[in-house]
mmCIF file of C-alpha atoms and ligand atoms in Angstrom:
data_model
loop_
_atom_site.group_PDB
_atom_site.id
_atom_site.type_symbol
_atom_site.label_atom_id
_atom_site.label_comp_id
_atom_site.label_asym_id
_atom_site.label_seq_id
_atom_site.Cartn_x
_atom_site.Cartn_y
_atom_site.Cartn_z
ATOM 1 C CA UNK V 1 47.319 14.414 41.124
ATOM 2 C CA UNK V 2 46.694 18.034 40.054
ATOM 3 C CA UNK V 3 46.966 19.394 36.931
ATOM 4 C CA UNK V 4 46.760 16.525 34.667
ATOM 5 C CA UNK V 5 45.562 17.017 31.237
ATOM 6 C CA UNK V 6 43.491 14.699 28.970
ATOM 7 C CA UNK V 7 43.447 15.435 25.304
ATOM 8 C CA UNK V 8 39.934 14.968 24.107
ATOM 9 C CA UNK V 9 41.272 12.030 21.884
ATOM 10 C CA UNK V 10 42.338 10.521 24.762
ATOM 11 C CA UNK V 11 38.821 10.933 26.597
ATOM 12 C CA UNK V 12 37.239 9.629 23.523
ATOM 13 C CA UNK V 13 39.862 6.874 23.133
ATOM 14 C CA UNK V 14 38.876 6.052 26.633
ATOM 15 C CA UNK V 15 35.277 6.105 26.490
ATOM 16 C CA UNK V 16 34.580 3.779 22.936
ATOM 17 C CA UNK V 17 37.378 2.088 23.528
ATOM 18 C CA UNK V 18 39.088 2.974 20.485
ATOM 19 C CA UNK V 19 36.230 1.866 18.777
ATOM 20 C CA UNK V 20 34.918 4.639 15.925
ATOM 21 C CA UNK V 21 31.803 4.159 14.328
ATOM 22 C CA UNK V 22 32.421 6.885 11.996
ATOM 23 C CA UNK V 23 35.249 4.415 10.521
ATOM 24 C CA UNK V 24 32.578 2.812 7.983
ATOM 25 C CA UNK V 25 31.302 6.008 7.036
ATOM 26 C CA UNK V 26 34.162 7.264 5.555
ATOM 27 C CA UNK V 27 33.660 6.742 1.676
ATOM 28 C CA UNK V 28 30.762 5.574 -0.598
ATOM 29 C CA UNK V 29 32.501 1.991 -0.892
ATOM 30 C CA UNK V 30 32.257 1.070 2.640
ATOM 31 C CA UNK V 31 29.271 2.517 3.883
ATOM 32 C CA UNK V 32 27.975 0.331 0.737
ATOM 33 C CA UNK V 33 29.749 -2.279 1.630
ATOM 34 C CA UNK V 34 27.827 -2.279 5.487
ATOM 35 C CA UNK V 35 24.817 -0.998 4.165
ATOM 36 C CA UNK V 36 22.206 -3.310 5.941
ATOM 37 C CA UNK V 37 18.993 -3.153 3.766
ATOM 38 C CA UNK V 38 18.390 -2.063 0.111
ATOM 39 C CA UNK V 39 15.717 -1.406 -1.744
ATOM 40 C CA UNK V 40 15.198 -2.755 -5.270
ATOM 41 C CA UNK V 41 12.838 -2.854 -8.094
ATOM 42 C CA UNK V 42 11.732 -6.143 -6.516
ATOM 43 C CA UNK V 43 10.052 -4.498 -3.663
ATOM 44 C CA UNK V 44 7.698 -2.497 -5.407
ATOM 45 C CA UNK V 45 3.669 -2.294 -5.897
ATOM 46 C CA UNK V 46 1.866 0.531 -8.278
ATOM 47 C CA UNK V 47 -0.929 1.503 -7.149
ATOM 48 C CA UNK V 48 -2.500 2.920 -10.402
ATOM 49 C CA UNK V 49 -6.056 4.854 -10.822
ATOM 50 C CA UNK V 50 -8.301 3.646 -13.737
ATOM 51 C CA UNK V 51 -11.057 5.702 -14.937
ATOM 52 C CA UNK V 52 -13.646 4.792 -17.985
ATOM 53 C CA UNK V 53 -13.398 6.587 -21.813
ATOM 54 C CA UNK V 54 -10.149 7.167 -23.491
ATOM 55 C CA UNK V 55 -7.687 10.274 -24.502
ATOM 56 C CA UNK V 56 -5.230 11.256 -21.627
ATOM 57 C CA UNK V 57 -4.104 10.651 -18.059
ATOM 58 C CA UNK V 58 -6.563 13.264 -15.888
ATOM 59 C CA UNK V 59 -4.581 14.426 -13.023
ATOM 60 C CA UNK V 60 -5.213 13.742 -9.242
ATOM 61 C CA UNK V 61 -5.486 16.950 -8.000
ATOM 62 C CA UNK V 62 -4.572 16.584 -4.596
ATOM 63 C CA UNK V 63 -1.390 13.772 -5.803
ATOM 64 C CA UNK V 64 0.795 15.822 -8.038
ATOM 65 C CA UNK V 65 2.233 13.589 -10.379
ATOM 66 C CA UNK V 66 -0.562 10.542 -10.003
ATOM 67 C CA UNK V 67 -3.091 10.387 -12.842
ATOM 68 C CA UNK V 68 -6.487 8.634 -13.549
ATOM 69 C CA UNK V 69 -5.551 6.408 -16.552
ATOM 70 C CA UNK V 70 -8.387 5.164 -19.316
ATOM 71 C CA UNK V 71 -8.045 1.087 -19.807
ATOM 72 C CA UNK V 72 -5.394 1.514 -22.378
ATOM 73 C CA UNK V 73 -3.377 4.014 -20.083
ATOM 74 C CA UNK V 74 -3.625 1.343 -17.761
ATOM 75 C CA UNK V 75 -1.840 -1.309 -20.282
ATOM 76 C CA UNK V 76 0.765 1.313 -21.064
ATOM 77 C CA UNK V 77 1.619 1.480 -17.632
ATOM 78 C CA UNK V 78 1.741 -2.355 -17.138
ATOM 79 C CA UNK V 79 4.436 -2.264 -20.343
ATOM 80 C CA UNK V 80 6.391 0.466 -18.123
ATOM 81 C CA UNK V 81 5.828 -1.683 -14.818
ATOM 82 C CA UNK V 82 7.258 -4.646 -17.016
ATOM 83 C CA UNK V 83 10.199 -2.354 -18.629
ATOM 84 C CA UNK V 84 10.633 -1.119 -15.261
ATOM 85 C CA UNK V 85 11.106 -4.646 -13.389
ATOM 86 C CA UNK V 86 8.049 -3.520 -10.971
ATOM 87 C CA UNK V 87 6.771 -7.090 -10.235
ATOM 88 C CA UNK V 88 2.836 -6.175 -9.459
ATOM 89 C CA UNK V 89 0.202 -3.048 -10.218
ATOM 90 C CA UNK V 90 -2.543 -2.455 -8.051
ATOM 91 C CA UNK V 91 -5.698 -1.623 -9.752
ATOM 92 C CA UNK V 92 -7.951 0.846 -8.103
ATOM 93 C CA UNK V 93 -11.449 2.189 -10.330
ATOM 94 C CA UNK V 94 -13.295 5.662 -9.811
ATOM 95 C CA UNK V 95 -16.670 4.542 -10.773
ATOM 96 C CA UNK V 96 -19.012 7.381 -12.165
ATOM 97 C CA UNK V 97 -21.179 8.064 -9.876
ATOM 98 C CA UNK V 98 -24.375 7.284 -11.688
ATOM 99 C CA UNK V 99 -22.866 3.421 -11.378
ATOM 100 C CA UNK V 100 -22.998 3.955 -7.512
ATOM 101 C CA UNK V 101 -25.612 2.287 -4.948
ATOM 102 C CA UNK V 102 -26.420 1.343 -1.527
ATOM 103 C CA UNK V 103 -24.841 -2.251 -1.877
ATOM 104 C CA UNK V 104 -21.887 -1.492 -4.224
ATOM 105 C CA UNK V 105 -23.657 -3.492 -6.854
ATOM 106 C CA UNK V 106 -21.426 -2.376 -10.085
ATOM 107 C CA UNK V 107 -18.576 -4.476 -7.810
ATOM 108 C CA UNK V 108 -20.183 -8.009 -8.995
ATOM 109 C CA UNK V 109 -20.828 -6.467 -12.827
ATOM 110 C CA UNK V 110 -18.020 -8.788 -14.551
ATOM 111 C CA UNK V 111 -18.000 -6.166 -17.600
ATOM 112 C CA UNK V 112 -17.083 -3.251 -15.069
ATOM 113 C CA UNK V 113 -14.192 -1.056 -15.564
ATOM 114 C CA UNK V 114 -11.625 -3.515 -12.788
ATOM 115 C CA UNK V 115 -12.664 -6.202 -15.063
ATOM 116 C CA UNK V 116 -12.264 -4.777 -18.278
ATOM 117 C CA UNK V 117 -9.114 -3.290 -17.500
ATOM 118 C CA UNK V 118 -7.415 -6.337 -16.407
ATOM 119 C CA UNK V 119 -8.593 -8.451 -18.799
ATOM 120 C CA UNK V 120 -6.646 -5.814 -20.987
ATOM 121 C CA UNK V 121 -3.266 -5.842 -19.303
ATOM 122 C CA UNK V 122 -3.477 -9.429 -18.592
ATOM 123 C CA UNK V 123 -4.030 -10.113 -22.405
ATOM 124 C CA UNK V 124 -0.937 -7.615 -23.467
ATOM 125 C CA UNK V 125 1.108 -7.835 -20.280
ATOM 126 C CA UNK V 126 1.022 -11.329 -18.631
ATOM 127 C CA UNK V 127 4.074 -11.386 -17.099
ATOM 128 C CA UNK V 128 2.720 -8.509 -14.702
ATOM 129 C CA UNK V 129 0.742 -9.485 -11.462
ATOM 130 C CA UNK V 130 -1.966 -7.900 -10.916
ATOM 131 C CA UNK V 131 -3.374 -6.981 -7.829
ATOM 132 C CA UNK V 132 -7.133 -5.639 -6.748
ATOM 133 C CA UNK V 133 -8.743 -4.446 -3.825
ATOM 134 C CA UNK V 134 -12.173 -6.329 -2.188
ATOM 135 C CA UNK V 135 -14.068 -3.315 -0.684
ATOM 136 C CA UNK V 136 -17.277 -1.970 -1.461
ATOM 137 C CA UNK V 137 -16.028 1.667 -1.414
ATOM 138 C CA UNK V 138 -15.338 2.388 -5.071
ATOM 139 C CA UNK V 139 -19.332 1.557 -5.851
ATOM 140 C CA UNK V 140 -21.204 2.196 -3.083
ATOM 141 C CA UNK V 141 -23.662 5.717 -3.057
ATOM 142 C CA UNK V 142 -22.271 6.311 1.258
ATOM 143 C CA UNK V 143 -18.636 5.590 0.601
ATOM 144 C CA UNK V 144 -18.319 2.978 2.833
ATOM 145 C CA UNK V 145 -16.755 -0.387 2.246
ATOM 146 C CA UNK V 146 -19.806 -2.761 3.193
ATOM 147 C CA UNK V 147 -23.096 -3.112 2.966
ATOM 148 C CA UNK V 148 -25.576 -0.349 5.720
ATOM 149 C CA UNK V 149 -28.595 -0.873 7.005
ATOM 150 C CA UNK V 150 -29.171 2.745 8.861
ATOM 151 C CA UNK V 151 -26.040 3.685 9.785
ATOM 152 C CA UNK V 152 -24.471 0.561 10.671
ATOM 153 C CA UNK V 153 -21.948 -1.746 8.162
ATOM 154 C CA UNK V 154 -23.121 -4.837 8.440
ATOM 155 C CA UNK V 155 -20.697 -7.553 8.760
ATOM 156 C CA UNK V 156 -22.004 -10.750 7.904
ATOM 157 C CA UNK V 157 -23.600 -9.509 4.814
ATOM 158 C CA UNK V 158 -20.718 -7.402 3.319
ATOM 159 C CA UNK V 159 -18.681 -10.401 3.761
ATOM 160 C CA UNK V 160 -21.219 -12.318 1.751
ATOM 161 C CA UNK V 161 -20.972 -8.848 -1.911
ATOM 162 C CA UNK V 162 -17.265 -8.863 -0.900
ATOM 163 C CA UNK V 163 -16.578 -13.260 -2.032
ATOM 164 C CA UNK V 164 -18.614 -12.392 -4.878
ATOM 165 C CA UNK V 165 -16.694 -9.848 -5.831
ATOM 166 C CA UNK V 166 -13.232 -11.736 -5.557
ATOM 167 C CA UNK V 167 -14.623 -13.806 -7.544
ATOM 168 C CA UNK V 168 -15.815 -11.706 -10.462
ATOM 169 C CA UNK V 169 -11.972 -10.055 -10.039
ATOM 170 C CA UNK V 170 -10.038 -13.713 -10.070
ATOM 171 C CA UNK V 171 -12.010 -14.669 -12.999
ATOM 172 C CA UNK V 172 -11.477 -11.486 -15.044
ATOM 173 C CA UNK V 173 -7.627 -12.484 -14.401
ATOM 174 C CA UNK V 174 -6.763 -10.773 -10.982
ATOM 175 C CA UNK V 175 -3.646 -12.607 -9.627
ATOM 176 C CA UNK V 176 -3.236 -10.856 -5.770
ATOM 177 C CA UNK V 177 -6.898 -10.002 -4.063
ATOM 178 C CA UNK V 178 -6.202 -7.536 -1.020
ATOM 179 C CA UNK V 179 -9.235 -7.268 0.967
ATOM 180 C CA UNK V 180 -9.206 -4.264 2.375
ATOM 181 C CA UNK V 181 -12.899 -3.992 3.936
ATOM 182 C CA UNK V 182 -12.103 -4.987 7.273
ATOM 183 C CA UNK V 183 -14.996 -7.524 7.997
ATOM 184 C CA UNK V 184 -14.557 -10.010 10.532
ATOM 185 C CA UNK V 185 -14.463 -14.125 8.953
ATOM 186 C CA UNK V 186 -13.338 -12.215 5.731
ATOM 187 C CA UNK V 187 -10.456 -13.522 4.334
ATOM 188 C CA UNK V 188 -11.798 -17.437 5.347
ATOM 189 C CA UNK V 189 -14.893 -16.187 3.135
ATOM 190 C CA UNK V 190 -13.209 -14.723 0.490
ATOM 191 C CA UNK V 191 -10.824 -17.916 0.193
ATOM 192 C CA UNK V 192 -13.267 -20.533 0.071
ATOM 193 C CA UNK V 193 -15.205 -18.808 -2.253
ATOM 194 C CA UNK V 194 -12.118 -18.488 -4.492
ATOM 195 C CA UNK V 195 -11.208 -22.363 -3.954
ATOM 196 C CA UNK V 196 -15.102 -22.627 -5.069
ATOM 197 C CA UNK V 197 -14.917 -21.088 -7.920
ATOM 198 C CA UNK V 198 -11.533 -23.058 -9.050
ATOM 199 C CA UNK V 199 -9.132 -19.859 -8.450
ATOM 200 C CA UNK V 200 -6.735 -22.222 -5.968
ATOM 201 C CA UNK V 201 -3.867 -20.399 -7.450
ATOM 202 C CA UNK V 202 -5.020 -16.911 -7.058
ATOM 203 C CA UNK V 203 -3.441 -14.832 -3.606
ATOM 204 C CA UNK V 204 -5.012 -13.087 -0.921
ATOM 205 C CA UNK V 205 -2.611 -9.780 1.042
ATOM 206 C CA UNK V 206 -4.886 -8.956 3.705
ATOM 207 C CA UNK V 207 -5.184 -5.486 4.642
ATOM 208 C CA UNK V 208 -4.376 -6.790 8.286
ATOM 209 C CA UNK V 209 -3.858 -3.771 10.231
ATOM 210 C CA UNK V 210 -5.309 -1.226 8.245
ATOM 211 C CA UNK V 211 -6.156 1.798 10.577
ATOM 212 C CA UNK V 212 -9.114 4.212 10.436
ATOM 213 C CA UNK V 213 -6.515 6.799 9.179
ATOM 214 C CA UNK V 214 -7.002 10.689 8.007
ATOM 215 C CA UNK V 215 -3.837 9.850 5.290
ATOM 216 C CA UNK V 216 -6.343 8.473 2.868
ATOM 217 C CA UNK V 217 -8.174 11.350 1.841
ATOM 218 C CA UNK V 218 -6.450 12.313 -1.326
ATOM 219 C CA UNK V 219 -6.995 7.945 -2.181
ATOM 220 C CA UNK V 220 -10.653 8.809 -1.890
ATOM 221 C CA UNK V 221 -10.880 11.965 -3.941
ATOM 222 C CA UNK V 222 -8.908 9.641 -6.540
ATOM 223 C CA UNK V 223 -11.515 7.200 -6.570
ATOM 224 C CA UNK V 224 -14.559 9.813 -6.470
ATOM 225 C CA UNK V 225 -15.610 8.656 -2.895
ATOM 226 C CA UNK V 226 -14.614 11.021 -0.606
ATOM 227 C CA UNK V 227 -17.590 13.690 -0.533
ATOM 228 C CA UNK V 228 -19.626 11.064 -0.799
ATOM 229 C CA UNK V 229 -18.560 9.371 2.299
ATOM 230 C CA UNK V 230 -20.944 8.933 5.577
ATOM 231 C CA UNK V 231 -19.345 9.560 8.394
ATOM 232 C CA UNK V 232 -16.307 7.471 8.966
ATOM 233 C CA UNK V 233 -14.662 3.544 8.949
ATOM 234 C CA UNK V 234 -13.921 3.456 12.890
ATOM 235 C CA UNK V 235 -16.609 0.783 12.970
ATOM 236 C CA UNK V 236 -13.936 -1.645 11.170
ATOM 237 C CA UNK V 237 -10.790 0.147 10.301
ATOM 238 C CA UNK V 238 -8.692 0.081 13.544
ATOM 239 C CA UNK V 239 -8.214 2.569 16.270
ATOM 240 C CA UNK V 240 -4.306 3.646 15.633
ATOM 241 C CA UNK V 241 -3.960 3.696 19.163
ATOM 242 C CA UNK V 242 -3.453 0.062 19.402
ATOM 243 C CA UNK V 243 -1.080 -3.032 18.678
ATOM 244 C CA UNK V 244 -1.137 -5.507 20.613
ATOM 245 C CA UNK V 245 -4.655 -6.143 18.439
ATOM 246 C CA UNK V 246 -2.894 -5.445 14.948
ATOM 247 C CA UNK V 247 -0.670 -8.934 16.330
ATOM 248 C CA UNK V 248 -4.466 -10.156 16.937
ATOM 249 C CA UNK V 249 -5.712 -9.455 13.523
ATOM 250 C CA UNK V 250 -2.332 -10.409 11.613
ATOM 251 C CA UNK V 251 -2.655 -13.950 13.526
ATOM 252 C CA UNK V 252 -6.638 -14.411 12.474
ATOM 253 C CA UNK V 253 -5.785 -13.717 8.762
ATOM 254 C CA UNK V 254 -3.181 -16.077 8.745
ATOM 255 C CA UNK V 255 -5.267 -18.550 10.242
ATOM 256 C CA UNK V 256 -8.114 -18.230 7.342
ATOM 257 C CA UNK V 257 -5.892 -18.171 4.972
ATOM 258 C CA UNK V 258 -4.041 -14.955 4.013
ATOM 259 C CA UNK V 259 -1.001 -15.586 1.813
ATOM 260 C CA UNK V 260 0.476 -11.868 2.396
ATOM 261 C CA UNK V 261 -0.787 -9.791 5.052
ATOM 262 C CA UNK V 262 -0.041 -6.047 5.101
ATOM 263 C CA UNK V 263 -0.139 -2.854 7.603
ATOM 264 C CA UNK V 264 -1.749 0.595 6.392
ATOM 265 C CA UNK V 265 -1.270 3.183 6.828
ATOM 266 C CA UNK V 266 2.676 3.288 6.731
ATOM 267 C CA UNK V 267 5.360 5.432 8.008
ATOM 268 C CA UNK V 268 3.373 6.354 10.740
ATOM 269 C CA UNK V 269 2.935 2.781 11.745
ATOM 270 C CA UNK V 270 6.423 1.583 11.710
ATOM 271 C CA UNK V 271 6.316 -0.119 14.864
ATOM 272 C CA UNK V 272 3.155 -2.363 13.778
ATOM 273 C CA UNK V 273 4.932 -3.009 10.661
ATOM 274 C CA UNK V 274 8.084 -4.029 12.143
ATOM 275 C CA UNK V 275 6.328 -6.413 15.299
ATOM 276 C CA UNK V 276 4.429 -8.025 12.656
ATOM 277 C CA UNK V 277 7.498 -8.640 10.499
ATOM 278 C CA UNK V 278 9.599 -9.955 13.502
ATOM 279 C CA UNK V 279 6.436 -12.049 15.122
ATOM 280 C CA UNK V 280 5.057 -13.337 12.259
ATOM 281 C CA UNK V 281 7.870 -14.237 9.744
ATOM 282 C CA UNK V 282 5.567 -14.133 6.852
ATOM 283 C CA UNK V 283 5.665 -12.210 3.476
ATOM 284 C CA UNK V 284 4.498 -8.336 5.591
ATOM 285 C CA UNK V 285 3.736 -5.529 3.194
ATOM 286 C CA UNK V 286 3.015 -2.080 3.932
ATOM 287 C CA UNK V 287 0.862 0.502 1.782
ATOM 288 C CA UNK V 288 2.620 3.854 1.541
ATOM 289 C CA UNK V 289 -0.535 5.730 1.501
ATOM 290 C CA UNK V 290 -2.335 8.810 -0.805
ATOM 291 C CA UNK V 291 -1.458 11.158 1.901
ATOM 292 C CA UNK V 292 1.746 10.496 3.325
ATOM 293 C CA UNK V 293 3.141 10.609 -0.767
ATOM 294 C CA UNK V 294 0.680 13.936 -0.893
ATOM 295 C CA UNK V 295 2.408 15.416 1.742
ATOM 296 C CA UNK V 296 5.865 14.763 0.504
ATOM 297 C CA UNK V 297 4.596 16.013 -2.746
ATOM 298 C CA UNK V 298 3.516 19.392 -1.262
ATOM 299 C CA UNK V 299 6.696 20.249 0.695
ATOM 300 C CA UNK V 300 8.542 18.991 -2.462
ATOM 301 C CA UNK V 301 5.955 21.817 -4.477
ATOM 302 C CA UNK V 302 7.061 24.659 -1.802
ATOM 303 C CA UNK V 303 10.965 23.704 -2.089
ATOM 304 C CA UNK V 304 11.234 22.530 1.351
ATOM 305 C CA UNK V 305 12.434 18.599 0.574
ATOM 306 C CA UNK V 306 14.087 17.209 -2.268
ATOM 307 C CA UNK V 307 11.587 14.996 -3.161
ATOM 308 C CA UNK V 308 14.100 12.311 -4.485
ATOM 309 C CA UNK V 309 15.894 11.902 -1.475
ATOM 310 C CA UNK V 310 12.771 11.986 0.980
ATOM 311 C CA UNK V 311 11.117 9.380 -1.278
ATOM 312 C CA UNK V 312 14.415 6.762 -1.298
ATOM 313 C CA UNK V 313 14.957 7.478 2.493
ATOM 314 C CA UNK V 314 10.792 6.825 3.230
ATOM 315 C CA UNK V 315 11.241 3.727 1.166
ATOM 316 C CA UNK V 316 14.056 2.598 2.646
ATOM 317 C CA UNK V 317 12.669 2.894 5.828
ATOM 318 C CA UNK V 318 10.018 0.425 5.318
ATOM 319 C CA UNK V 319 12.334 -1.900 4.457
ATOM 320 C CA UNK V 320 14.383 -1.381 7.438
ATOM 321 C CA UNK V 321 11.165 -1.657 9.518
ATOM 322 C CA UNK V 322 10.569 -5.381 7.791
ATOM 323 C CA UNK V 323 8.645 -4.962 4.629
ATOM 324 C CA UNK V 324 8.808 -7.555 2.031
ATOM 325 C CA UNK V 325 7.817 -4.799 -0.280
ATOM 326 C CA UNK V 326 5.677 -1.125 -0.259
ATOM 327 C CA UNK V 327 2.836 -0.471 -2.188
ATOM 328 C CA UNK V 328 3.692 3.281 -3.166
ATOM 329 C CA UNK V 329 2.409 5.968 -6.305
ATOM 330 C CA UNK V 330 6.286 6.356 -5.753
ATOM 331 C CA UNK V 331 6.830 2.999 -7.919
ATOM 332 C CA UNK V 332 7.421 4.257 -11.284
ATOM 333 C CA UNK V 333 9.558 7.114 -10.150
ATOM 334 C CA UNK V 334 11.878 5.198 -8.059
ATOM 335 C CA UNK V 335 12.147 2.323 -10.193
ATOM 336 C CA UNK V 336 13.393 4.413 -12.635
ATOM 337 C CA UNK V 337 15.801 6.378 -10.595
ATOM 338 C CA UNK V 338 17.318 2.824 -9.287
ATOM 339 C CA UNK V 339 17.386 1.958 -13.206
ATOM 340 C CA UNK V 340 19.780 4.877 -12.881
HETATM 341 C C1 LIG P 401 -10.522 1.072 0.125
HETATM 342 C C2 LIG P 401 -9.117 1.544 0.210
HETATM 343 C C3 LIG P 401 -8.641 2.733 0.750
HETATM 344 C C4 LIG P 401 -7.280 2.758 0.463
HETATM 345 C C5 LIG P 401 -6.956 1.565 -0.204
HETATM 346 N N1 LIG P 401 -8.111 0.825 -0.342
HETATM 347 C C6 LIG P 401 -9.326 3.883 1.411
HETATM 348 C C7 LIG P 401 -10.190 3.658 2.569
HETATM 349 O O1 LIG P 401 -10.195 2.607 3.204
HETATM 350 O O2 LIG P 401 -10.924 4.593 2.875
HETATM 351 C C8 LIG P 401 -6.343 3.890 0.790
HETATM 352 C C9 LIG P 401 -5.132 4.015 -0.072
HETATM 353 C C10 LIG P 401 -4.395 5.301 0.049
HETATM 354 O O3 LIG P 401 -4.740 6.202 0.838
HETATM 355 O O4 LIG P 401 -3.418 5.443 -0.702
HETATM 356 N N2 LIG P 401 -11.029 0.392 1.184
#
């Protein structure tokens, strides 16, 4: 039995079986037709950056091609979400600094600049949800999303500011609240004090997982709190070593009440996103954060990624990890490339 020759088709013929995966990649039909997950205008929330005064969009230094919009920027962009077929925008304030304290008190002010602006889009663009975060962070003088006494965030008590602010946002027409804080007991808090205040109808996406994560810092420079910020959020963000207690905090904000529940940061945390997709079976989000879209941005700046494809293949991903949708500063971009 010397001398016998296999062709290589024959080895490979041998070894799949005859079976060649490459088959369904052959044209643009098919691999359309087998494609197993697509993104669509559907999936998408806009994170968008309001400022106070008026006159033009004031760039975010450190996110190329995200702006700080005045209250009518911000209804502008609603009438592009709504031209755009982007169900939801996600409101997020930089608050002068004068307006900041040591308990975030401009958050309960029903005339501040969250308020005013959504009582603006909701009045010109109903038909667009609107969603805002409950965290302290925005007004408070240390940069931290609860209330300190020394240099502890006390829990109890920043639960306590952080109803009364959901409040002051459902009333000024906020559909979605996301509490991002990361207090224990909030999201039974925040949704009793919502059912209180006759809001039944207005949803809470917990921040479930959110991580104490270096890929927010341009987020914070966008909202003015970054230099001001004490130390760090390990206290109550999560250590992104684990998941087995993401599962744990998914499961207790579903228990008190969480409509949507959400996992942050999010390409990096893929695998939390996708266990509590496939454990959970409820409506999982994931927040495409300031500094993974800064980072594309930059390599996009030095020509080393086209910045089209990496942003529809980062998207994508998220999907194929679970998502029901991604918050991303991508939104506007990609709903108008899928527009074609
Ligand atoms: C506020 C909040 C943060 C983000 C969303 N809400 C920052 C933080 O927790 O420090 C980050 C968003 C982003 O990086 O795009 N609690």
């Amino acid at each position: 039995m010397t001398g016998e020759r296999y062709s290589i088709t024959d080895r490979i013929d041998a070894a799949t079986g005859g079976m060649r995966m490459r088959r369904l990649r052959q044209a643009e039909w098919s691999r359309r037709l087998v494609r197993e997950k697509q993104l669509s205008t559907a999936d998408l929330i806009w994170p968008i950056f309001v400022r106070e005064g008026s006159g033009a969009p004031q760039p975010v230094e450190s996110m190329p091609g995200v702006d700080r919009l005045s209250v009518e920027g911000c209804v502008e962009a609603a009438k592009r979400a709504r031209d755009l077929d982007i169900p939801v925008i996600a409101l997020f304030p930089y608050t002068d600094p004068s307006l900041r304290d040591e308990t975030g008190s401009e958050a309960l002010n029903p005339e501040n600049l969250i308020c005013r602006a959504t009582r603006a889009i909701k009045a010109a663009v109903p038909e667009v949800g609107i969603m805002c975060d409950v965290a302290l962070d925005p007004y408070t003088s240390h940069g931290h999303d609860g209330v300190m006494a020394g240099d502890r965030i006390l829990n109890d008590e920043s639960v306590e500011v952080l109803c009364r602010q959901a409040v002051v946002q459902a009333e000024a027409g906020c559909d979605v609240i996301g509490p991002s804080d990361m207090m224990d007991g909030r999201v039974a808090c925040i949704r009793g004090a919502l059912d209180d205040a006759g809001c039944r109808d207005t949803m809470i996406m917990a921040y479930s997982a959110k991580y104490a994560s270096a890929f927010y810092g341009p987020f914070r420079d966008a909202v003015g709190s970054g230099g001001m910020l004490k130390g760090d959020k390990r206290t109550y963000q999560m250590d992104y070593a684990n998941s087995d207690e993401a599962v744990r905090e998914a499961a207790q904000d579903l228990a008190e009440g969480a409509d949507m529940i959400m996992v942050k940061p999010g390409l990096p945390y893929l695998d939390v996103l996708a266990r509590l997709a496939r454990e959970f079976g409820v409506p999982t989000f994931a927040y495409q954060t300031s500094g993974e879209y800064s980072m594309i941005m930059a390599a996009v700046r030095n020509g080393w990624l086209d910045g089209d494809k990496a942003m529809v293949e980062t998207l994508t991903a998220y999907k194929r990890a679970g998502a029901s949708g991604i918050l991303t500063y991508f939104s506007p971009k990609v709903a108008e490339m899928m527009r074609g």
